[in-house]
Amino acid sequence: VVTGKGGVGKTTVAGAVGLVAARRGLRTIVAEVARRDDVSRALGGEGIQEEELAPGLHHLSIDPEHAMELYLTDQLPSALADLLSSSRTFTYLAAATPGMRELLTVGKVWELAQEDRRAPGAEPYDLVVLDAPATGHGVAILTAPRTFARTARMGRIARQGRKIDAMVTDPARTGVIAVARPEEMPVTETLSLQDALRDEVGLEVGLVLANGVLPQRFSAAETRVLERAPDGHAVRAARHAGARARAQRAQLRRLRRGARAPVTTLPFVFDGDPMARLAHELERAL
Amino acid sequence: VKARLTDKRVIICAGSGGVGKTTTSAALAMGLAAEGKRVAVVTIDPARRLADALGLDDLGNEPHLVDPQRLAGHGIEVRGELWAMMLDPKRTFDELIARLAPDERARDEVLANRIYQQLSSAVAGSQEFTAVAKLYELDRSERFDVLVLDTPPSRNALDFLDAPERLTGFFEGRALRVFLAPTGLAARVVGRGTGVVSSVLKRLTGVDLLDDLSVFFRSLGGLLEGFRERAAGVKALLADERTTFIVITSPEHEPVEEAIFFAGKLRDADMPFGGLVVNRFHALDSGPPGADVAALTTALGDAKLAAKVARAYAEERTLAERDHAALEHLCRATGEANPIVIPQLDGDVHDVDGLVAIHRHLFAD
């Protein structure tokens, strides 16, 4: 589960994690939740069907409505499934039920992760990388199965909710990567995500990736030289770069102090394909 | 930005997360307050130091007057009033239920319902909904000349625009009526209904879940009239000619695409698009394409440092070229000829100094 505040490059990181896993020979799928398929666009894919974008690397944009149809088809005799799918009352009701989208999404993630896939003819995956929505909603996705299991208490949804919950809260099967930028807000949010995950889901963040780290190029002595140097385009650019890197360093320290998981840094990518570059860096770092 | 905000009563700042939306919203509000207006800014999730700087805390769920002394030391003279608040979505939702419920019993029934608790705290869309609900309430109070809303860091800008629509659609829609009718699905499922749909549902979900759901929908049903009125009011407010949407972005790929998408949505929905603010921009200055390493070596007296400076300059140029291309793309795709461009600032922008720096760019003549 790759999560983090908006704007930290979560989708690129999720794609890079998928690339690394696929290169190591794991049959991998990157699944995303939002309605807009950013990973797929970045990797050149289309959408709501599982498709192979690179050797061993698959992609799926989870569409809750589509997941619902698949679920009903799986659970019920086809005539009944058709009846429910075409029942306007039922579809309205399902759409209006709070938390239903989250439940269907995580249910699909669970299905993708099964040895014995429920979807007819589907091959199992070794690794499912979930490009989860921004932090708050990401936690909501992970808590949805338990909430439904508790509310329903008994019956099929309760049983399945418990089963999905058992997977997402099992540290042997589910790992969480928190993506941050070394800036105030993303660091703060990452630190509070750790607590929310522990309190509400019972999971610990397994790895923190600080993304977009600028090169720390100038020593304190060099910074002083630059401050005194005659003004010019290049010197000004160097002073700005130094100041931004220093601000980042302060936030990185804060992140390292507060994080309960190892913190790995990923560089800011100035040019080229960021996903490929981050995959390369991840391979080196892990 | 001044010309774009003349006579506006409601300013909604939209855009994807991480582009400086909160600081920009606060800077807009501060600028208008400095000009003599009574302004309230509703923020969703401000950085702690910005919150401290504005004297905000998460208690109250109501605007606080920002002490003008806090800003005076930074060269900002507030001739009007600057009010700021941090939105508490759960509390806003609860207050709304309390206000719309016909009696205490109905209120308590909704507040205690597990489905409602899930809806009001964790579910996607509840922040969007409560933000506009609060905006509407503040507008009706007529305590302020201008309201500035910092929208939730929603990945999909649509969630925010659609919030009132979806709510009206939901309450006016068939689902609720069919579900709540005396012979409706709820009655059939929870009772001893024998309809095929209800018995299939029972098999799938168990009776408890449906029971909670039907209590939830039924108790909300009592609030229906109030909700409908309010949703219509919110919709009218968003489309009002004195309301404007400012789309905020950074020059990075994803936020730019989001901004283009959002500007298009505003046009499609006949909502007033008031302009673009591009934060964190690396300007291409008039410097040469590459640094003169020999000259730098002489000036700095250090060849190694000169090489590093040249490298930093090259990276700055790369970013500046990227940002200029992004800006051009943004202008072309949104039809906005004059975006407000704010340079990448060196320090952290999440404090009063950052606020003042952004304010200076926004309100420059």
XYZ file of C-alpha atoms in Angstrom:
651
model
C 0.000 0.000 0.000
C 1.643 3.194 -1.175
C 0.118 6.254 0.427
C 0.949 9.879 1.138
C -0.285 13.439 0.859
C -1.302 14.815 -2.525
C 1.535 16.226 -4.590
C 4.342 14.095 -3.142
C 4.690 11.896 -6.213
C 2.881 8.903 -4.738
C 1.725 7.620 -8.106
C 5.214 7.785 -9.611
C 6.618 5.978 -6.584
C 3.918 3.286 -6.768
C 4.768 2.750 -10.432
C 8.477 2.598 -9.604
C 7.871 0.014 -6.856
C 5.928 -2.038 -9.399
C 8.750 -1.774 -11.943
C 11.345 -2.923 -9.409
C 9.223 -5.897 -8.340
C 8.556 -6.917 -11.941
C 12.239 -6.737 -12.776
C 12.947 -9.027 -9.867
C 10.663 -11.569 -11.452
C 7.513 -10.999 -9.414
C 4.278 -11.017 -11.330
C 3.092 -7.605 -10.209
C 0.037 -5.431 -10.591
C -0.212 -1.751 -9.750
C -3.798 -0.964 -8.802
C -5.072 2.525 -8.316
C -8.267 3.776 -6.865
C -9.005 7.198 -8.189
C -11.210 7.622 -11.161
C -8.384 9.096 -13.149
C -5.780 6.596 -14.157
C -2.499 8.373 -13.671
C -0.197 5.358 -13.383
C -1.764 3.877 -16.420
C -1.263 7.105 -18.358
C 2.335 7.337 -17.212
C 2.985 3.733 -18.154
C 0.918 3.997 -21.321
C -2.099 1.940 -20.282
C -5.826 2.459 -20.552
C -7.993 1.599 -17.624
C -10.329 -0.714 -15.891
C -9.193 -4.089 -17.221
C -6.059 -5.786 -15.943
C -3.427 -5.309 -18.590
C 0.253 -6.021 -18.916
C 2.175 -2.811 -19.558
C 5.721 -4.160 -19.312
C 7.033 -7.681 -18.815
C 5.582 -8.881 -15.502
C 4.047 -5.480 -14.731
C 0.299 -5.130 -14.877
C -2.057 -2.304 -14.183
C -5.646 -1.914 -13.128
C -7.712 1.141 -12.336
C -10.264 -0.060 -9.825
C -13.723 1.158 -10.658
C -16.056 0.484 -7.719
C -19.147 0.073 -9.918
C -17.386 -2.473 -12.093
C -16.035 -4.220 -9.008
C -19.587 -4.456 -7.685
C -20.799 -6.221 -10.828
C -17.927 -8.674 -10.667
C -18.621 -9.295 -7.012
C -22.284 -10.025 -7.592
C -21.486 -12.324 -10.504
C -19.051 -14.170 -8.306
C -21.399 -14.459 -5.350
C -24.740 -15.201 -6.893
C -26.279 -17.397 -9.540
C -26.128 -15.393 -12.743
C -29.859 -14.727 -12.936
C -29.874 -13.201 -9.475
C -26.696 -11.225 -10.124
C -28.274 -9.773 -13.258
C -31.400 -8.981 -11.332
C -29.507 -7.048 -8.671
C -27.217 -5.277 -11.133
C -30.213 -4.102 -13.103
C -32.284 -3.212 -10.046
C -32.223 0.548 -9.935
C -33.120 0.545 -6.289
C -30.163 -1.655 -5.523
C -27.652 0.315 -7.578
C -28.813 3.638 -6.141
C -28.715 2.212 -2.686
C -25.236 0.799 -3.135
C -23.984 4.105 -4.530
C -25.485 5.997 -1.603
C -24.199 3.721 1.124
C -21.339 5.471 2.908
C -18.112 3.532 2.690
C -19.345 1.220 -0.069
C -16.864 2.545 -2.630
C -14.023 1.997 -0.190
C -15.211 -1.512 0.628
C -15.528 -2.503 -3.021
C -12.098 -1.098 -3.762
C -10.311 -2.951 -0.999
C -12.355 -6.043 -1.815
C -10.950 -5.944 -5.333
C -7.420 -5.530 -3.959
C -8.009 -8.602 -1.798
C -9.231 -10.532 -4.826
C -6.146 -9.560 -6.843
C -3.946 -10.814 -4.017
C -5.469 -14.302 -3.806
C -3.544 -17.398 -4.852
C -6.777 -18.750 -6.155
C -8.354 -15.797 -7.945
C -12.116 -15.446 -7.803
C -12.236 -13.752 -11.186
C -12.767 -16.488 -13.806
C -9.604 -17.411 -15.704
C -7.481 -14.873 -13.832
C -3.831 -15.609 -13.043
C -2.560 -14.954 -9.526
C -0.135 -12.149 -8.753
C 2.922 -12.311 -6.541
C 2.563 -8.683 -5.535
C -0.236 -6.138 -5.619
C 0.890 -2.515 -5.318
C -2.010 -0.283 -4.289
C -1.618 3.343 -5.253
C -3.878 4.446 -2.405
C -5.703 7.771 -2.334
C -4.274 10.681 -0.349
C -3.586 9.921 3.291
C -6.959 10.409 4.981
C -8.939 8.524 2.390
C -6.228 5.870 2.271
C -6.874 5.019 5.895
C -10.621 4.955 5.172
C -10.025 2.297 2.512
C -8.145 0.105 4.931
C -10.732 0.432 7.699
C -13.787 -0.131 5.486
C -13.799 -3.963 5.702
C -13.748 -3.933 9.486
C -16.453 -1.285 9.727
C -18.718 -3.288 7.459
C -17.918 -6.546 9.207
C -18.842 -5.011 12.539
C -21.964 -3.339 11.269
C -23.192 -6.432 9.489
C -22.132 -8.745 12.357
C -23.259 -11.857 10.487
C -23.971 -12.951 6.974
C -21.764 -13.063 3.955
C -20.569 -9.440 4.019
C -19.556 -9.768 7.651
C -17.573 -12.944 6.900
C -15.907 -11.477 3.854
C -15.263 -8.178 5.601
C -13.423 -10.052 8.342
C -11.415 -12.016 5.795
C -10.340 -8.880 3.918
C -9.604 -7.125 7.177
C -7.431 -10.053 8.245
C -5.353 -9.616 5.095
C -4.914 -5.856 5.201
C -4.007 -5.859 8.895
C -1.558 -8.765 8.665
C 1.983 -7.374 8.601
C 3.175 -10.596 6.964
C 0.969 -9.939 3.950
C 0.437 -6.184 3.834
C 3.138 -3.543 3.970
C 2.605 0.209 3.926
C 4.964 2.637 2.226
C 4.428 6.243 3.225
C 5.640 8.709 0.605
C 6.584 12.186 1.773
C 8.419 15.203 0.502
C 10.923 16.858 2.782
C 8.559 19.790 3.337
C 6.617 20.805 6.377
C 3.109 19.644 5.499
C 3.964 16.282 3.928
C 6.271 15.454 6.865
C 3.581 16.368 9.376
C 1.041 14.296 7.511
C 3.355 11.289 7.295
C 3.959 11.381 11.026
C 0.257 11.550 11.787
C -0.410 8.790 9.256
C 1.741 6.450 11.349
C -0.500 7.032 14.338
C -3.734 6.791 12.369
C -2.611 3.505 10.821
C -1.629 2.071 14.183
C -4.777 3.247 15.965
C -7.381 2.675 13.303
C -6.011 -0.242 11.299
C -3.441 -1.816 13.587
C -0.668 -1.566 10.986
C 2.763 0.017 11.197
C 4.290 1.917 8.304
C 7.007 -0.347 6.922
C 9.026 2.161 4.946
C 9.069 5.924 4.552
C 10.233 7.259 1.205
C 11.273 10.888 1.175
C 10.779 11.838 -2.456
C 12.076 14.830 -4.388
C 15.228 15.330 -2.307
C 17.428 18.059 -3.752
C 21.195 17.603 -3.948
C 22.997 18.902 -0.853
C 25.783 20.499 -2.765
C 27.305 23.266 -0.689
C 29.122 23.025 2.610
C 28.679 25.713 5.261
C 31.997 27.298 4.236
C 30.998 27.285 0.556
C 27.649 28.822 1.454
C 29.488 31.690 3.147
C 31.679 32.162 0.075
C 28.557 32.272 -2.112
C 26.928 34.845 0.149
C 29.899 37.170 -0.219
C 30.464 36.473 -3.925
C 29.618 39.112 -6.545
C 26.046 38.803 -7.716
C 25.359 37.020 -10.987
C 22.842 34.643 -12.546
C 24.724 31.483 -11.627
C 25.627 32.600 -8.107
C 22.022 33.595 -7.453
C 20.795 30.214 -8.680
C 23.345 28.493 -6.437
C 22.237 30.502 -3.396
C 18.584 29.597 -4.037
C 19.460 25.944 -4.532
C 21.473 25.952 -1.319
C 18.675 27.591 0.665
C 16.067 25.136 -0.592
C 18.301 22.172 0.131
C 18.881 23.454 3.672
C 15.135 23.848 4.258
C 14.678 20.277 3.030
C 17.449 19.005 5.275
C 15.688 20.449 8.315
C 12.449 18.699 7.338
C 14.292 15.435 6.643
C 15.723 15.567 10.154
C 12.217 16.068 11.502
C 10.986 13.134 9.438
C 13.799 10.873 10.616
C 13.255 11.869 14.245
C 9.531 11.156 14.113
C 9.370 8.135 11.819
C 9.059 4.692 13.376
C 10.147 3.057 10.093
C 13.360 3.339 8.070
C 13.510 6.498 5.954
C 14.940 6.189 2.439
C 15.490 9.210 0.247
C 14.713 9.467 -3.453
C 16.262 12.278 -5.475
C 14.430 15.082 -7.210
C 14.376 14.129 -10.894
C 15.373 17.132 -12.979
C 14.894 15.524 -16.357
C 14.190 12.230 -18.030
C 11.561 9.662 -17.110
C 10.932 10.059 -13.359
C 9.384 6.611 -12.892
C 12.326 4.775 -14.476
C 14.779 6.910 -12.544
C 13.036 6.307 -9.223
C 12.880 2.577 -9.952
C 16.633 2.636 -10.492
C 17.177 4.504 -7.218
C 14.849 2.186 -5.323
C 16.681 -0.836 -6.640
C 19.918 0.567 -5.300
C 18.441 1.604 -1.971
C 16.542 -1.578 -1.130
C -5.260 39.657 -8.406
C -7.042 42.788 -7.178
C -9.020 43.463 -10.351
C -10.305 39.926 -10.413
C -11.673 40.093 -6.908
C -13.467 43.441 -7.075
C -17.010 43.113 -5.723
C -16.632 39.405 -5.052
C -18.244 38.005 -1.947
C -17.112 34.393 -2.147
C -13.676 33.295 -3.340
C -13.084 29.575 -3.668
C -9.520 28.384 -4.060
C -9.323 25.063 -5.848
C -6.536 22.839 -7.039
C -4.728 19.642 -6.198
C -2.876 18.987 -2.935
C 0.606 20.286 -2.233
C 0.506 23.405 -4.408
C 0.312 25.990 -1.638
C -3.441 26.357 -1.692
C -3.846 27.056 2.010
C -1.152 29.731 2.155
C -2.495 31.332 -1.019
C -6.043 31.385 0.378
C -4.834 32.982 3.592
C -2.768 35.535 1.637
C -5.796 36.457 -0.497
C -7.901 36.924 2.618
C -5.194 38.968 4.313
C -4.831 41.235 1.259
C -8.552 41.939 1.127
C -8.669 42.553 4.873
C -5.750 44.967 4.516
C -7.858 46.915 2.036
C -10.578 47.379 4.618
C -12.891 44.414 4.087
C -14.243 42.102 6.768
C -12.892 38.804 5.514
C -13.163 35.241 6.797
C -10.929 32.486 5.478
C -11.986 28.873 5.967
C -9.026 26.525 5.850
C -9.134 22.775 5.865
C -5.756 21.631 7.073
C -3.283 24.432 7.635
C 0.336 23.828 8.587
C 0.755 24.157 12.305
C 2.968 27.222 12.124
C 0.561 28.989 9.791
C -2.284 28.058 12.133
C -0.299 29.364 15.104
C 0.577 32.508 13.208
C -3.086 33.193 12.565
C -4.023 32.265 16.117
C -6.020 29.299 14.848
C -6.797 26.208 16.811
C -9.051 23.320 16.050
C -11.499 24.239 18.751
C -14.700 26.013 18.057
C -15.275 25.358 14.380
C -16.032 29.065 14.068
C -13.957 31.945 12.667
C -11.604 33.722 15.092
C -10.543 37.309 14.676
C -6.836 37.388 13.810
C -5.049 39.866 16.024
C -3.833 42.623 13.663
C -0.716 42.945 15.829
C 0.434 39.566 14.586
C 0.677 40.973 11.083
C 1.654 44.548 11.867
C 5.206 43.473 12.654
C 5.462 42.107 9.111
C 4.420 45.332 7.455
C 0.783 44.384 6.898
C -1.730 46.897 8.138
C -5.165 45.343 8.389
C -7.655 48.159 7.955
C -10.615 45.800 7.917
C -10.927 42.532 9.828
C -9.272 39.207 9.138
C -11.064 36.174 10.532
C -9.813 32.650 10.129
C -11.080 29.201 10.958
C -10.054 25.612 10.625
C -12.841 23.357 9.422
C -13.729 20.341 11.494
C -15.700 18.173 9.040
C -17.146 15.803 11.628
C -18.316 18.622 13.846
C -19.725 20.609 10.918
C -21.683 17.554 9.875
C -22.998 16.988 13.405
C -24.003 20.638 13.720
C -25.804 20.487 10.426
C -27.761 17.430 11.544
C -28.602 19.157 14.827
C -29.851 22.213 12.967
C -31.958 20.338 10.456
C -33.401 17.665 12.721
C -37.051 18.271 13.604
C -36.483 17.201 17.214
C -33.886 15.854 19.607
C -34.909 12.269 19.117
C -34.368 12.455 15.370
C -31.033 14.173 15.927
C -29.768 11.593 18.402
C -30.909 8.761 16.188
C -28.819 10.035 13.287
C -25.791 10.914 15.391
C -25.726 7.486 17.042
C -26.089 5.558 13.791
C -22.954 3.654 12.826
C -23.421 4.294 9.137
C -23.668 8.012 9.834
C -20.512 7.924 11.938
C -18.667 6.294 9.082
C -20.071 8.854 6.622
C -19.267 11.908 8.673
C -15.702 11.053 9.559
C -13.903 8.921 7.063
C -15.650 8.710 3.764
C -14.415 10.408 0.622
C -16.535 13.431 -0.099
C -17.520 14.324 3.453
C -14.863 17.049 3.662
C -16.019 18.533 0.390
C -19.595 18.506 1.531
C -18.951 20.022 4.940
C -16.729 22.722 3.437
C -19.519 24.040 1.246
C -22.035 23.603 4.058
C -19.901 25.836 6.280
C -19.395 28.334 3.486
C -23.123 28.584 3.004
C -23.746 29.082 6.693
C -21.137 31.855 6.956
C -22.585 33.521 3.872
C -26.054 33.492 5.390
C -24.770 34.980 8.642
C -23.862 38.186 6.763
C -21.088 38.803 9.256
C -18.452 39.140 6.536
C -17.919 41.128 3.355
C -15.853 38.390 1.758
C -15.425 34.651 2.364
C -12.358 32.800 1.156
C -12.573 29.009 1.048
C -9.529 26.813 0.890
C -10.946 23.611 -0.613
C -10.054 20.150 0.663
C -6.931 18.525 -0.770
C -9.105 16.383 -2.931
C -7.400 14.439 -5.647
C -10.303 14.897 -7.905
C -11.537 18.452 -8.072
C -14.904 17.160 -9.215
C -15.664 15.875 -5.737
C -15.801 19.399 -4.517
C -17.891 20.875 -7.326
C -20.308 18.015 -7.283
C -20.826 17.877 -3.545
C -24.076 19.859 -3.412
C -25.329 18.259 -6.623
C -24.672 14.788 -5.350
C -26.366 15.500 -2.093
C -29.488 16.886 -3.751
C -29.438 14.042 -6.214
C -29.224 11.586 -3.401
C -32.054 13.034 -1.382
C -34.313 13.680 -4.309
C -33.319 10.490 -6.007
C -35.244 7.306 -6.240
C -32.989 5.425 -3.884
C -34.230 7.094 -0.794
C -37.862 7.228 -1.809
C -37.937 3.621 -2.879
C -36.017 2.595 0.147
C -38.083 4.507 2.639
C -41.555 4.027 1.214
C -43.816 2.119 3.633
C -43.727 -0.794 1.244
C -40.174 0.042 0.182
C -37.070 -2.042 0.254
C -36.223 -1.178 3.839
C -39.574 -2.322 5.087
C -39.446 -5.463 3.002
C -35.919 -6.400 3.964
C -36.161 -5.638 7.622
C -39.675 -6.964 7.840
C -40.573 -10.307 6.472
C -40.373 -9.254 2.874
C -40.380 -11.990 0.330
C -39.450 -9.970 -2.746
C -36.599 -11.458 -4.732
C -34.357 -8.399 -4.453
C -34.834 -8.162 -0.726
C -34.244 -11.819 -0.064
C -31.101 -11.819 -2.222
C -29.880 -8.766 -0.366
C -30.579 -10.394 2.961
C -28.515 -13.362 1.906
C -25.636 -11.111 0.929
C -25.566 -8.635 3.722
C -27.271 -10.133 6.696
C -30.139 -8.297 8.348
C -28.093 -6.106 10.701
C -26.361 -4.086 8.027
C -29.608 -3.447 6.220
C -31.239 -2.560 9.478
C -28.599 0.045 10.256
C -28.856 1.344 6.733
C -32.584 1.651 6.837
C -32.483 3.425 10.190
C -29.868 5.738 8.739
C -31.843 6.579 5.642
C -35.126 6.781 7.486
C -33.829 9.122 10.157
C -32.138 11.286 7.554
C -35.449 11.251 5.731
C -36.881 13.427 8.478
C -34.257 16.029 7.633
C -34.951 15.850 3.947
C -36.704 19.162 3.466
C -33.925 21.054 5.222
C -31.246 19.264 3.272
C -32.940 19.921 -0.029
C -33.337 23.610 0.702
C -29.754 23.886 1.812
C -28.363 22.024 -1.178
C -30.309 24.316 -3.506
C -28.957 27.312 -1.598
C -25.396 26.047 -1.856
C -25.769 25.441 -5.567
C -27.064 28.968 -6.094
C -24.222 30.376 -4.007
C -21.565 28.545 -6.037
C -23.018 29.840 -9.292
C -23.602 33.406 -8.046
C -21.996 36.209 -10.017
C -20.328 37.451 -6.877
C -18.673 34.083 -6.375
C -15.416 33.295 -8.098
C -13.168 30.244 -8.338
C -9.430 30.791 -8.300
C -7.571 27.750 -9.571
C -4.230 27.244 -7.862
C -1.471 25.041 -9.172
C 2.256 24.494 -9.304
C 4.016 24.029 -12.653
C 4.367 20.282 -12.080
C 2.726 17.855 -14.436
C -0.055 16.409 -12.309
C -1.276 19.645 -10.704
C -1.254 21.353 -14.118
C -3.403 18.613 -15.641
C -5.697 18.828 -12.636
C -5.961 22.619 -13.027
C -6.819 22.308 -16.725
C -9.394 19.685 -15.942
C -10.889 21.801 -13.200
C -11.037 24.997 -15.287
C -12.870 22.991 -17.965
C -15.299 21.608 -15.398
C -16.048 25.118 -14.152
C -16.856 26.257 -17.667
C -19.044 23.213 -18.315
C -20.944 23.780 -15.099
C -21.311 27.534 -15.755
C -19.387 28.307 -12.616
C -17.361 31.512 -12.539
C -13.673 30.863 -13.311
C -11.778 33.787 -11.818
C -8.213 33.045 -12.794
C -5.098 31.010 -12.263
C -2.420 31.286 -9.616
C 0.775 29.380 -10.414
C 2.900 28.880 -7.313
C 6.472 27.613 -7.042
C 7.424 28.912 -10.450
C 11.072 28.945 -11.555
C 11.408 32.016 -13.723
C 13.766 31.981 -16.666
C 15.791 35.120 -16.147
C 17.844 36.864 -18.787
C 20.987 34.907 -17.946
C 23.072 32.930 -20.429
C 22.118 29.317 -21.220
C 25.170 28.032 -19.360
C 27.443 29.370 -16.627
C 30.941 30.609 -17.436
C 32.976 28.275 -15.253
C 36.270 30.096 -15.840
C 34.799 33.418 -14.747
C 33.154 31.768 -11.739
C 36.458 30.182 -10.746
C 38.105 33.573 -10.790
C 35.267 35.225 -8.895
C 34.967 32.510 -6.251
C 38.623 31.526 -6.107
C 37.658 27.860 -6.041
C 37.384 25.663 -9.157
C 35.430 22.915 -7.410
C 32.882 25.346 -6.034
C 32.624 27.020 -9.443
C 31.771 23.668 -11.033
C 29.070 23.050 -8.412
C 27.639 26.528 -8.947
C 27.537 25.870 -12.691
C 25.716 22.623 -12.018
C 23.159 24.355 -9.767
C 22.631 26.965 -12.468
C 22.070 24.296 -15.119
C 19.469 22.599 -12.906
C 17.748 25.908 -12.248
C 17.590 26.502 -16.011
C 16.161 23.036 -16.575
C 13.419 23.697 -14.049
C 12.770 27.148 -15.457
C 12.399 25.745 -18.962
C 10.094 23.033 -17.687
C 7.992 25.606 -15.813
C 7.738 27.980 -18.754
C 6.597 25.147 -21.005
C 4.060 24.079 -18.374
C 2.766 27.640 -18.052
C 2.351 27.981 -21.787
C 0.475 24.690 -21.933
C -1.696 25.772 -19.003
C -2.580 29.119 -20.597
C -3.383 27.537 -23.932
C -5.525 24.796 -22.441
C -7.499 27.055 -20.083
C -7.725 30.141 -22.304
C -6.320 32.187 -19.426
C -3.971 34.815 -20.809
C -2.816 36.371 -17.548
C -2.121 33.876 -14.814
C -0.676 35.186 -11.566
C 2.787 33.687 -11.266
C 4.483 33.379 -7.881
C 8.133 32.379 -7.837
C 9.480 29.426 -5.911
C 10.389 30.848 -2.529
C 13.520 29.711 -0.754
C 12.218 29.264 2.736
C 9.275 27.368 4.045
C 6.085 29.223 3.168
C 4.120 27.888 6.096
C 4.436 30.872 8.392
C 3.675 34.591 8.454
C 6.762 35.429 6.376
C 5.622 33.002 3.678
C 2.145 34.461 3.847
C 3.493 37.978 3.465
C 5.749 36.963 0.559
C 2.863 35.376 -1.334
C 0.629 38.311 -0.503
C 3.191 40.688 -2.003
C 3.119 38.821 -5.311
C -0.646 38.416 -5.371
C -1.413 42.057 -4.698
C 1.442 43.593 -6.688
C 0.236 46.429 -8.923
